[in-house]
């Protein structure tokens, strides 16, 4: 009798509650910026729409909740008679759920905003947005934030299992992995004076490479936590 | 009938052996006193039973099923210990609700009774509770979860005497009405010995004693009387401690007296008295350079 769906539900609900602060925060900051764009001195169009504007803060949010996932939840669950395997699947599934839900909420808010913007003279560059572009952006968003969660989970699993010194090794490895993942999406990366640019990679290939990297990290996280000693 | 069986368990950290070839079997309805000096390996052993870590060798089984990473077996075990709550911002009520959700035998009515008894403030973050209150909270979770195997490891820290007394009363009541395997690890030996049905003593990572409480303490005997008579009488017995005042000597021996020896002691005017569990524990686990 495995209870990972129950754990998935509970973790998803708890973390979604945390994410409301992110969603409310990003939305408020957006409208403050839009309200004072002429004072601050930028074009509203440069701010991007809500979906694209929210991706960076959401990446950080997912990294943080990934970092919390072992110290906060693993200890609690094992203390409560839950196995590490149930915890692992609960954490993985809830992260996937969250990585889909958060962008969809931003997308919905973007849609609501769109209705209001039509009634104002504000130019937010909506005319340049295509449906396929939006779908691509949404998929890239989901993959990016899930990847960041898994990175946070990887770092914290390393710290929990091996202590702070070896844990630092997990941070350095993560920085490297984040850079490599960035290169999959066309970013220039420089590692020890070695400059790498994969050039213009098709979206489907970038997405596949990030999925593969995320799956590998998830597998590593399972190996790191499957017999981990619980801190008392 | 629930059972917990530990067979040839070893726990190694590199070259250090924290536990060495431990074996014993525990049965439902009994309260076990787990005794050992600081660093003897008590908490290591309990953390293995609760699947907090995996033993290096041997097996730990609940009702014939290996415990580690087994959802059925892990649900049967509650391990209550002195946790660091300095950063626990969750409120008492939320933590009790979580136990209710995940602990299959949790009894809300009993939890409510204990909350009232220990005067636990439900809406206070756990980190803001006093040490004694945090212990009362732990004990409330442990008792009301009604896990078939419940372990209390020094769970009374910070509790005042009346609260500790309430805790002991609850253990006795529970064992009468909802018998489980209860393991109590403690340093307050003389205060808690009345709760024990059996005694498990660990020393330097090895099992020193696993015995019925009454049988075990009956093996600790103080023989007091004339020095030469006492010396003659204790020959062939394991002497744990000797004390002398003038011509009177008291020897603390470990073992059983035959009927013949009992009547011999009486005939020679020797005073025979039973030892306490604390006496036995102190003497059996003292180091060579210690004088206690």
Short mmCIF file of C-alpha atoms in Angstrom, two decimals:
data_model
loop_
_atom_site.label_atom_id
_atom_site.label_comp_id
_atom_site.label_asym_id
_atom_site.label_seq_id
_atom_site.Cartn_x
_atom_site.Cartn_y
_atom_site.Cartn_z
CA UNK A 1 0.00 0.00 0.00
CA UNK A 2 1.83 3.08 -1.21
CA UNK A 3 0.58 6.49 -0.22
CA UNK A 4 2.46 8.64 -2.69
CA UNK A 5 -0.71 10.08 -4.25
CA UNK A 6 -1.87 11.22 -0.85
CA UNK A 7 1.54 12.78 -0.23
CA UNK A 8 1.52 14.32 -3.72
CA UNK A 9 -1.83 15.95 -2.93
CA UNK A 10 -0.69 17.30 0.42
CA UNK A 11 2.64 18.61 -0.87
CA UNK A 12 0.96 20.15 -3.90
CA UNK A 13 -1.62 21.93 -1.76
CA UNK A 14 0.96 23.19 0.73
CA UNK A 15 3.38 24.45 -1.93
CA UNK A 16 0.59 25.97 -4.00
CA UNK A 17 -0.33 28.01 -0.92
CA UNK A 18 3.28 29.26 -0.80
CA UNK A 19 3.19 30.04 -4.52
CA UNK A 20 0.19 32.35 -4.04
CA UNK A 21 2.60 34.82 -2.41
CA UNK A 22 4.76 34.66 -5.53
CA UNK A 23 1.80 35.12 -7.87
CA UNK A 24 0.34 38.00 -5.87
CA UNK A 25 3.81 39.59 -5.48
CA UNK A 26 4.69 39.43 -9.19
CA UNK A 27 1.25 40.74 -10.20
CA UNK A 28 1.41 43.68 -7.79
CA UNK A 29 4.96 44.59 -8.90
CA UNK A 30 3.79 44.44 -12.53
CA UNK A 31 0.98 46.92 -11.98
CA UNK A 32 3.13 49.22 -9.89
CA UNK A 33 5.66 49.28 -12.75
CA UNK A 34 2.92 49.78 -15.35
CA UNK A 35 1.35 52.50 -13.25
CA UNK A 36 4.57 54.45 -13.04
CA UNK A 37 6.27 53.59 -16.35
CA UNK A 38 6.49 57.21 -17.42
CA UNK A 39 8.05 58.17 -14.07
CA UNK A 40 10.53 55.28 -14.09
CA UNK A 41 11.17 55.78 -17.78
CA UNK A 42 10.53 52.67 -19.86
CA UNK A 43 8.09 51.53 -22.47
CA UNK A 44 5.31 49.23 -21.12
CA UNK A 45 5.93 46.96 -24.08
CA UNK A 46 9.50 46.27 -22.81
CA UNK A 47 8.13 44.76 -19.62
CA UNK A 48 6.73 41.83 -21.57
CA UNK A 49 3.47 40.13 -20.75
CA UNK A 50 2.73 38.54 -17.40
CA UNK A 51 3.84 35.07 -18.45
CA UNK A 52 7.26 36.13 -19.68
CA UNK A 53 7.73 38.63 -16.87
CA UNK A 54 7.06 36.02 -14.19
CA UNK A 55 9.44 33.29 -15.39
CA UNK A 56 12.59 34.50 -13.60
CA UNK A 57 10.95 34.99 -10.16
CA UNK A 58 9.16 31.64 -10.58
CA UNK A 59 12.46 29.90 -11.33
CA UNK A 60 13.87 31.28 -8.05
CA UNK A 61 10.70 30.26 -6.19
CA UNK A 62 10.93 26.70 -7.53
CA UNK A 63 14.63 26.54 -6.69
CA UNK A 64 13.83 27.57 -3.10
CA UNK A 65 11.01 25.07 -2.60
CA UNK A 66 13.28 22.41 -4.14
CA UNK A 67 15.90 23.39 -1.57
CA UNK A 68 13.34 23.06 1.22
CA UNK A 69 11.99 19.71 0.05
CA UNK A 70 14.41 17.50 1.96
CA UNK A 71 14.98 19.38 5.20
CA UNK A 72 11.33 20.30 5.70
CA UNK A 73 9.46 17.34 4.28
CA UNK A 74 11.66 14.23 4.21
CA UNK A 75 12.39 14.36 7.94
CA UNK A 76 8.73 14.97 8.76
CA UNK A 77 7.45 12.19 6.51
CA UNK A 78 9.81 9.48 7.73
CA UNK A 79 9.01 10.51 11.31
CA UNK A 80 5.37 10.01 10.44
CA UNK A 81 5.93 6.48 9.14
CA UNK A 82 6.17 7.32 5.42
CA UNK A 83 8.89 5.62 3.36
CA UNK A 84 11.56 7.51 1.45
CA UNK A 85 10.11 6.05 -1.76
CA UNK A 86 6.64 7.44 -1.02
CA UNK A 87 8.22 10.79 -0.16
CA UNK A 88 10.23 10.75 -3.40
CA UNK A 89 7.28 10.09 -5.69
CA UNK A 90 5.09 12.52 -3.74
CA UNK A 91 7.71 15.24 -4.14
CA UNK A 92 8.36 14.53 -7.82
CA UNK A 93 4.67 14.43 -8.80
CA UNK A 94 3.72 17.50 -6.77
CA UNK A 95 6.63 19.43 -8.35
CA UNK A 96 5.38 18.47 -11.81
CA UNK A 97 1.86 19.54 -10.81
CA UNK A 98 3.13 22.84 -9.49
CA UNK A 99 5.34 23.46 -12.54
CA UNK A 100 2.19 23.16 -14.68
CA UNK A 101 -0.17 25.04 -12.37
CA UNK A 102 1.87 28.19 -11.71
CA UNK A 103 2.37 29.12 -15.40
CA UNK A 104 -1.31 28.35 -16.07
CA UNK A 105 -2.34 30.75 -13.30
CA UNK A 106 -0.08 33.44 -14.78
CA UNK A 107 -1.53 32.64 -18.21
CA UNK A 108 -5.06 33.05 -16.87
CA UNK A 109 -4.14 36.36 -15.24
CA UNK A 110 -2.55 37.40 -18.52
CA UNK A 111 -5.82 36.59 -20.29
CA UNK A 112 -7.83 38.62 -17.78
CA UNK A 113 -5.35 41.48 -18.15
CA UNK A 114 -5.73 41.26 -21.93
CA UNK A 115 -9.47 41.88 -21.67
CA UNK A 116 -8.91 45.01 -19.64
CA UNK A 117 -6.01 46.29 -21.75
CA UNK A 118 -8.19 46.19 -24.86
CA UNK A 119 -10.34 48.83 -23.24
CA UNK A 120 -7.39 51.15 -22.57
CA UNK A 121 -4.99 53.01 -24.84
CA UNK A 122 -2.05 51.17 -23.21
CA UNK A 123 0.29 49.49 -25.71
CA UNK A 124 1.65 46.27 -24.23
CA UNK A 125 2.70 44.63 -27.48
CA UNK A 126 -0.14 42.12 -27.46
CA UNK A 127 -0.48 42.31 -31.21
CA UNK A 128 2.88 40.52 -31.63
CA UNK A 129 1.76 37.46 -29.65
CA UNK A 130 0.76 34.39 -31.61
CA UNK A 131 -1.00 31.31 -30.27
CA UNK A 132 1.86 28.99 -31.25
CA UNK A 133 4.37 31.39 -29.70
CA UNK A 134 2.40 31.35 -26.48
CA UNK A 135 2.19 27.55 -26.41
CA UNK A 136 5.95 27.29 -27.00
CA UNK A 137 6.59 29.81 -24.25
CA UNK A 138 4.31 27.95 -21.87
CA UNK A 139 6.05 24.62 -22.47
CA UNK A 140 9.50 26.21 -22.10
CA UNK A 141 8.28 27.88 -18.89
CA UNK A 142 7.02 24.59 -17.39
CA UNK A 143 10.24 22.78 -18.27
CA UNK A 144 12.45 25.58 -16.95
CA UNK A 145 10.80 25.86 -13.54
CA UNK A 146 10.59 22.09 -13.06
CA UNK A 147 14.29 21.92 -13.89
CA UNK A 148 15.01 24.56 -11.21
CA UNK A 149 12.99 22.65 -8.61
CA UNK A 150 14.94 19.48 -9.36
CA UNK A 151 18.23 21.40 -9.10
CA UNK A 152 17.22 22.71 -5.63
CA UNK A 153 16.22 19.20 -4.60
CA UNK A 154 19.55 17.84 -5.88
CA UNK A 155 21.59 20.40 -3.89
CA UNK A 156 19.68 19.85 -0.67
CA UNK A 157 19.81 16.05 -1.02
CA UNK A 158 23.59 16.33 -1.30
CA UNK A 159 23.82 18.58 1.77
CA UNK A 160 21.50 16.36 3.82
CA UNK A 161 23.29 13.17 2.89
CA UNK A 162 26.92 14.22 2.88
CA UNK A 163 27.15 17.35 5.07
CA UNK A 164 28.11 20.90 4.10
CA UNK A 165 31.59 20.31 2.67
CA UNK A 166 30.57 17.76 0.07
CA UNK A 167 27.32 19.73 -0.21
CA UNK A 168 29.31 22.60 -1.69
CA UNK A 169 30.36 20.19 -4.43
CA UNK A 170 26.68 19.73 -5.21
CA UNK A 171 26.29 23.52 -5.58
CA UNK A 172 29.22 23.73 -8.02
CA UNK A 173 27.89 20.76 -9.98
CA UNK A 174 24.48 22.44 -10.10
CA UNK A 175 25.92 25.69 -11.43
CA UNK A 176 27.54 23.68 -14.19
CA UNK A 177 24.32 21.81 -14.98
CA UNK A 178 22.33 25.07 -15.05
CA UNK A 179 24.86 26.51 -17.52
CA UNK A 180 24.70 23.42 -19.72
CA UNK A 181 20.90 23.58 -19.68
CA UNK A 182 21.14 27.27 -20.61
CA UNK A 183 23.29 26.30 -23.61
CA UNK A 184 20.51 23.95 -24.75
CA UNK A 185 18.36 27.08 -25.06
CA UNK A 186 20.91 29.06 -27.03
CA UNK A 187 22.71 30.84 -24.19
CA UNK A 188 26.45 31.48 -24.38
CA UNK A 189 28.25 29.70 -21.61
CA UNK A 190 31.78 30.05 -20.39
CA UNK A 191 33.36 27.37 -18.26
CA UNK A 192 36.99 27.96 -17.24
CA UNK A 193 37.60 30.21 -20.24
CA UNK A 194 36.00 27.63 -22.49
CA UNK A 195 33.25 29.28 -24.47
CA UNK A 196 30.37 27.12 -25.65
CA UNK A 197 27.50 28.06 -27.88
CA UNK A 198 25.33 25.37 -29.38
CA UNK A 199 23.91 27.88 -31.81
CA UNK A 200 20.30 27.96 -32.82
CA UNK A 201 18.84 24.71 -31.52
CA UNK A 202 15.27 23.87 -32.59
CA UNK A 203 12.71 24.19 -29.79
CA UNK A 204 11.81 20.51 -29.82
CA UNK A 205 15.47 19.54 -29.32
CA UNK A 206 15.99 22.10 -26.53
CA UNK A 207 12.87 20.84 -24.77
CA UNK A 208 13.92 17.20 -25.16
CA UNK A 209 17.40 17.89 -23.81
CA UNK A 210 15.98 19.69 -20.74
CA UNK A 211 13.51 16.84 -20.15
CA UNK A 212 16.35 14.30 -20.35
CA UNK A 213 18.52 16.37 -17.97
CA UNK A 214 15.59 16.75 -15.52
CA UNK A 215 14.88 13.02 -15.62
CA UNK A 216 18.54 12.20 -14.99
CA UNK A 217 18.62 14.58 -12.01
CA UNK A 218 15.38 13.11 -10.66
CA UNK A 219 16.92 9.65 -10.87
CA UNK A 220 20.03 10.89 -9.07
CA UNK A 221 17.82 12.44 -6.38
CA UNK A 222 16.13 9.09 -5.85
CA UNK A 223 19.52 7.38 -5.51
CA UNK A 224 20.63 10.06 -3.04
CA UNK A 225 17.52 9.74 -0.87
CA UNK A 226 16.53 6.08 -1.12
CA UNK A 227 18.52 5.00 1.95
CA UNK A 228 19.34 8.44 3.39
CA UNK A 229 19.85 8.67 7.15
CA UNK A 230 17.24 10.88 8.77
CA UNK A 231 18.66 13.70 10.87
CA UNK A 232 17.50 13.74 14.47
CA UNK B 1 -0.20 -10.29 18.18
CA UNK B 2 2.43 -7.77 17.09
CA UNK B 3 6.09 -8.59 17.40
CA UNK B 4 9.39 -6.90 16.77
CA UNK B 5 12.40 -9.07 16.13
CA UNK B 6 15.96 -7.88 15.88
CA UNK B 7 18.47 -10.40 14.60
CA UNK B 8 22.26 -10.00 14.60
CA UNK B 9 22.10 -6.29 13.97
CA UNK B 10 25.33 -4.39 13.40
CA UNK B 11 25.73 -0.70 12.73
CA UNK B 12 29.08 0.59 11.52
CA UNK B 13 30.30 4.10 10.82
CA UNK B 14 33.53 3.50 8.92
CA UNK B 15 35.67 1.46 11.31
CA UNK B 16 33.56 2.31 14.34
CA UNK B 17 31.00 -0.26 15.42
CA UNK B 18 28.09 1.61 17.02
CA UNK B 19 26.09 -1.61 17.47
CA UNK B 20 27.52 -5.09 17.59
CA UNK B 21 25.47 -8.20 16.94
CA UNK B 22 22.27 -7.22 18.75
CA UNK B 23 19.43 -9.73 18.85
CA UNK B 24 16.16 -9.77 20.79
CA UNK B 25 12.43 -10.24 20.30
CA UNK B 26 9.72 -7.97 21.73
CA UNK B 27 6.06 -8.83 22.17
CA UNK B 28 2.82 -6.86 22.24
CA UNK B 29 1.58 -5.64 25.60
CA UNK B 30 4.97 -5.36 27.23
CA UNK B 31 6.84 -2.26 28.26
CA UNK B 32 10.57 -2.49 27.75
CA UNK B 33 13.08 -0.36 29.61
CA UNK B 34 16.06 0.32 27.37
CA UNK B 35 19.03 1.28 29.51
CA UNK B 36 22.57 2.22 28.66
CA UNK B 37 25.19 4.79 29.46
CA UNK B 38 25.65 7.88 27.29
CA UNK B 39 26.94 6.77 23.90
CA UNK B 40 26.11 3.10 24.53
CA UNK B 41 24.11 2.93 21.31
CA UNK B 42 20.51 3.25 22.58
CA UNK B 43 19.44 6.00 20.20
CA UNK B 44 21.28 4.31 17.30
CA UNK B 45 19.35 1.12 17.99
CA UNK B 46 16.03 2.96 18.26
CA UNK B 47 16.71 4.90 15.06
CA UNK B 48 17.22 1.58 13.27
CA UNK B 49 13.93 0.22 14.61
CA UNK B 50 12.18 3.40 13.38
CA UNK B 51 13.88 3.09 9.94
CA UNK B 52 15.70 6.42 10.34
CA UNK B 53 18.74 4.62 9.01
CA UNK B 54 19.60 1.18 7.71
CA UNK B 55 21.56 -1.32 9.71
CA UNK B 56 24.90 -2.41 8.27
CA UNK B 57 24.07 -6.08 8.87
CA UNK B 58 21.27 -8.18 10.34
CA UNK B 59 17.52 -7.80 10.18
CA UNK B 60 14.81 -5.82 11.96
CA UNK B 61 11.33 -7.22 11.42
CA UNK B 62 7.85 -6.19 12.48
CA UNK B 63 5.42 -9.10 12.28
CA UNK B 64 7.91 -10.92 10.06
CA UNK B 65 8.40 -8.02 7.63
CA UNK B 66 11.66 -6.12 7.25
CA UNK B 67 11.10 -2.54 8.50
CA UNK B 68 13.36 -0.39 6.35
CA UNK B 69 11.40 1.24 3.51
CA UNK B 70 8.42 -1.02 4.11
CA UNK B 71 5.24 1.11 4.20
CA UNK B 72 3.20 -1.43 6.21
CA UNK B 73 5.92 -1.91 8.81
CA UNK B 74 6.91 1.76 9.10
CA UNK B 75 3.30 2.72 9.80
CA UNK B 76 3.37 0.51 12.87
CA UNK B 77 6.20 2.44 14.52
CA UNK B 78 6.28 5.79 16.32
CA UNK B 79 9.63 7.08 17.52
CA UNK B 80 9.29 9.95 19.96
CA UNK B 81 12.49 11.73 20.98
CA UNK B 82 13.75 15.08 22.09
CA UNK B 83 13.46 17.00 18.82
CA UNK B 84 14.93 20.38 18.06
CA UNK B 85 11.89 22.60 17.58
CA UNK B 86 13.77 25.93 17.58
CA UNK B 87 12.67 26.59 13.99
CA UNK B 88 9.32 24.79 13.97
CA UNK B 89 6.82 27.51 13.14
CA UNK B 90 3.86 25.16 12.68
CA UNK B 91 1.17 25.34 15.33
CA UNK B 92 0.40 22.49 17.71
CA UNK B 93 -2.98 21.86 16.12
CA UNK B 94 -1.60 21.53 12.59
CA UNK B 95 1.02 19.02 13.71
CA UNK B 96 -1.57 16.99 15.57
CA UNK B 97 -3.80 17.07 12.47
CA UNK B 98 -0.84 15.77 10.40
CA UNK B 99 -0.35 12.87 12.83
CA UNK B 100 -4.07 12.16 12.57
CA UNK B 101 -3.85 12.09 8.80
CA UNK B 102 -0.87 9.77 8.48
CA UNK B 103 -1.08 7.61 11.59
CA UNK B 104 -3.57 4.79 10.92
CA UNK B 105 -4.38 4.10 14.60
CA UNK B 106 -4.57 7.75 15.71
CA UNK B 107 -7.28 8.41 18.32
CA UNK B 108 -8.51 12.02 18.24
CA UNK B 109 -10.58 11.64 21.39
CA UNK B 110 -7.56 10.43 23.30
CA UNK B 111 -5.45 13.23 21.79
CA UNK B 112 -8.02 15.79 22.98
CA UNK B 113 -7.91 14.30 26.46
CA UNK B 114 -4.11 14.53 26.55
CA UNK B 115 -4.13 18.09 25.16
CA UNK B 116 -6.40 19.06 28.04
CA UNK B 117 -4.39 17.12 30.57
CA UNK B 118 -1.05 18.62 29.53
CA UNK B 119 -2.67 22.04 28.92
CA UNK B 120 -1.24 22.27 25.41
CA UNK B 121 -1.97 25.58 23.63
CA UNK B 122 -3.29 24.50 20.23
CA UNK B 123 -2.72 27.78 18.43
CA UNK B 124 0.83 28.40 19.51
CA UNK B 125 3.79 27.69 17.20
CA UNK B 126 5.75 24.74 18.56
CA UNK B 127 8.99 26.72 18.68
CA UNK B 128 7.39 29.09 21.23
CA UNK B 129 6.47 26.32 23.68
CA UNK B 130 8.62 25.75 26.75
CA UNK B 131 10.89 22.69 26.73
CA UNK B 132 8.52 20.84 29.04
CA UNK B 133 5.53 21.72 26.85
CA UNK B 134 7.38 20.55 23.72
CA UNK B 135 7.97 17.24 25.49
CA UNK B 136 4.29 17.09 26.45
CA UNK B 137 3.42 17.73 22.80
CA UNK B 138 5.74 14.90 21.69
CA UNK B 139 4.24 12.56 24.25
CA UNK B 140 0.71 13.51 23.14
CA UNK B 141 1.56 12.62 19.53
CA UNK B 142 3.23 9.37 20.61
CA UNK B 143 0.43 8.23 22.88
CA UNK B 144 -2.52 9.24 20.72
CA UNK B 145 -0.99 7.76 17.53
CA UNK B 146 -1.47 4.36 19.21
CA UNK B 147 1.21 2.84 16.99
CA UNK B 148 1.65 -0.86 17.79
CA UNK B 149 5.31 -0.12 18.43
CA UNK B 150 5.81 3.10 20.36
CA UNK B 151 9.26 4.28 21.35
CA UNK B 152 9.85 7.06 23.86
CA UNK B 153 13.49 8.11 23.95
CA UNK B 154 14.11 10.50 26.86
CA UNK B 155 10.73 11.99 26.06
CA UNK B 156 10.28 13.66 29.44
CA UNK B 157 13.04 16.31 29.13
CA UNK B 158 11.98 19.59 30.70
CA UNK B 159 8.79 18.12 32.18
CA UNK B 160 8.23 18.84 35.85
CA UNK B 161 7.65 15.98 38.29
CA UNK B 162 3.80 16.06 38.26
CA UNK B 163 3.76 16.12 34.44
CA UNK B 164 6.20 13.21 34.27
CA UNK B 165 3.94 11.37 36.72
CA UNK B 166 0.95 12.00 34.43
CA UNK B 167 2.96 10.62 31.51
CA UNK B 168 3.81 7.45 33.45
CA UNK B 169 0.16 7.02 34.45
CA UNK B 170 -0.86 7.25 30.81
CA UNK B 171 1.66 4.56 29.84
CA UNK B 172 0.22 2.21 32.47
CA UNK B 173 -3.35 2.97 31.40
CA UNK B 174 -2.55 2.48 27.73
CA UNK B 175 -0.85 -0.84 28.30
CA UNK B 176 -3.95 -2.02 30.15
CA UNK B 177 -6.54 -0.88 27.63
CA UNK B 178 -4.66 -0.71 24.30
CA UNK B 179 -1.60 -2.92 24.70
CA UNK B 180 1.30 -2.21 22.38
CA UNK B 181 5.05 -2.77 22.33
CA UNK B 182 6.32 0.18 24.31
CA UNK B 183 10.04 0.91 24.49
CA UNK B 184 11.15 3.48 27.06
CA UNK B 185 14.73 4.65 26.85
CA UNK B 186 15.66 6.58 29.94
CA UNK B 187 18.26 7.81 32.37
CA UNK B 188 15.65 8.25 35.09
CA UNK B 189 15.93 4.58 36.01
CA UNK B 190 14.67 4.73 39.58
CA UNK B 191 11.73 6.92 38.58
CA UNK B 192 10.54 4.75 35.72
CA UNK B 193 11.47 1.20 36.70
CA UNK B 194 7.93 0.46 37.92
CA UNK B 195 6.78 0.75 34.29
CA UNK B 196 9.07 -1.94 32.91
CA UNK B 197 8.04 -5.52 32.22
CA UNK B 198 11.42 -6.32 30.74
CA UNK B 199 14.83 -4.72 30.79
CA UNK B 200 17.20 -4.36 27.83
CA UNK B 201 20.65 -3.11 28.70
CA UNK B 202 23.13 -1.99 26.07
CA UNK B 203 26.78 -1.41 26.81
CA UNK B 204 29.43 -0.28 24.32
CA UNK B 205 27.09 -1.18 21.45
CA UNK B 206 26.46 -4.74 22.65
CA UNK B 207 23.47 -6.31 24.32
CA UNK B 208 24.37 -6.82 27.96
CA UNK B 209 21.02 -7.88 29.42
CA UNK B 210 17.57 -8.77 28.12
CA UNK B 211 15.57 -10.14 30.98
CA UNK B 212 12.25 -10.00 32.74
CA UNK B 213 12.32 -7.07 35.19
CA UNK B 214 11.50 -9.11 38.31
CA UNK B 215 13.92 -11.91 37.42
CA UNK B 216 16.64 -9.43 36.66
CA UNK B 217 16.46 -7.40 39.85
CA UNK B 218 16.22 -10.59 41.90
CA UNK B 219 19.77 -11.30 40.70
CA UNK B 220 21.14 -8.20 42.41
CA UNK B 221 21.71 -8.95 46.10
CA UNK B 222 23.32 -6.99 48.89
CA UNK B 223 24.94 -9.22 51.57
CA UNK B 224 25.82 -7.38 54.76
CA UNK B 225 27.44 -8.65 57.94
CA UNK B 226 30.71 -9.56 59.56
CA UNK B 227 33.58 -9.08 57.14
CA UNK B 228 35.04 -12.59 57.26
CA UNK B 229 31.59 -14.22 57.09
CA UNK B 230 30.61 -12.08 54.10
CA UNK B 231 33.93 -12.82 52.37
CA UNK B 232 33.40 -16.54 52.80
CA UNK B 233 29.77 -16.37 51.73
CA UNK B 234 30.33 -14.48 48.47
CA UNK B 235 33.06 -16.79 47.24
CA UNK B 236 32.10 -18.14 43.83
CA UNK B 237 29.70 -15.27 43.22
CA UNK B 238 30.23 -12.30 40.92
CA UNK B 239 30.85 -9.36 43.23
CA UNK B 240 29.89 -6.05 41.71
CA UNK B 241 30.77 -3.78 44.61
CA UNK B 242 32.11 -3.91 48.14
CA UNK B 243 31.80 -1.43 50.98
CA UNK B 244 33.26 -1.64 54.44
CA UNK B 245 32.67 0.21 57.67
CA UNK B 246 34.75 -1.08 60.60
CA UNK B 247 34.23 -4.82 60.84
CA UNK B 248 31.00 -4.72 58.86
CA UNK B 249 31.08 -5.38 55.17
CA UNK B 250 28.49 -5.13 52.44
CA UNK B 251 28.96 -6.99 49.19
CA UNK B 252 26.77 -6.48 46.16
CA UNK B 253 26.61 -9.72 44.23
CA UNK B 254 25.09 -10.58 40.87
CA UNK B 255 23.51 -14.00 40.53
CA UNK B 256 20.97 -16.19 42.19
CA UNK B 257 21.08 -17.62 45.71
CA UNK B 258 20.15 -21.25 46.19
CA UNK B 259 17.76 -22.20 49.00
CA UNK B 260 20.73 -23.64 50.85
CA UNK B 261 22.62 -20.34 50.55
CA UNK B 262 19.59 -18.41 51.76
CA UNK B 263 19.30 -20.48 54.92
CA UNK B 264 23.08 -20.35 55.38
CA UNK B 265 22.98 -16.56 55.26
CA UNK B 266 20.21 -16.52 57.84
CA UNK B 267 22.10 -18.93 60.08
CA UNK B 268 25.26 -16.80 59.90
CA UNK B 269 23.40 -13.60 60.72
CA UNK B 270 23.91 -12.05 57.30
CA UNK B 271 21.46 -9.48 56.08
CA UNK B 272 20.23 -10.20 52.56
CA UNK B 273 18.47 -7.45 50.64
CA UNK B 274 17.46 -6.92 47.03
CA UNK B 275 19.13 -4.38 44.82
CA UNK B 276 17.31 -1.82 42.73
CA UNK B 277 17.45 -1.65 38.96
CA UNK B 278 19.47 1.53 39.27
CA UNK B 279 22.06 -0.24 41.46
CA UNK B 280 22.36 -3.05 38.95
CA UNK B 281 22.55 -0.70 35.98
CA UNK B 282 25.22 1.43 37.65
CA UNK B 283 27.40 -1.50 38.63
CA UNK B 284 27.00 -3.57 35.48
CA UNK B 285 27.89 -0.68 33.19
CA UNK B 286 30.60 1.02 35.23
CA UNK B 287 34.01 1.39 33.64
CA UNK B 288 37.14 0.00 35.29
CA UNK B 289 38.41 3.42 36.27
CA UNK B 290 35.08 4.52 37.76
CA UNK B 291 34.38 4.31 41.46
CA UNK B 292 30.61 4.33 41.96
#
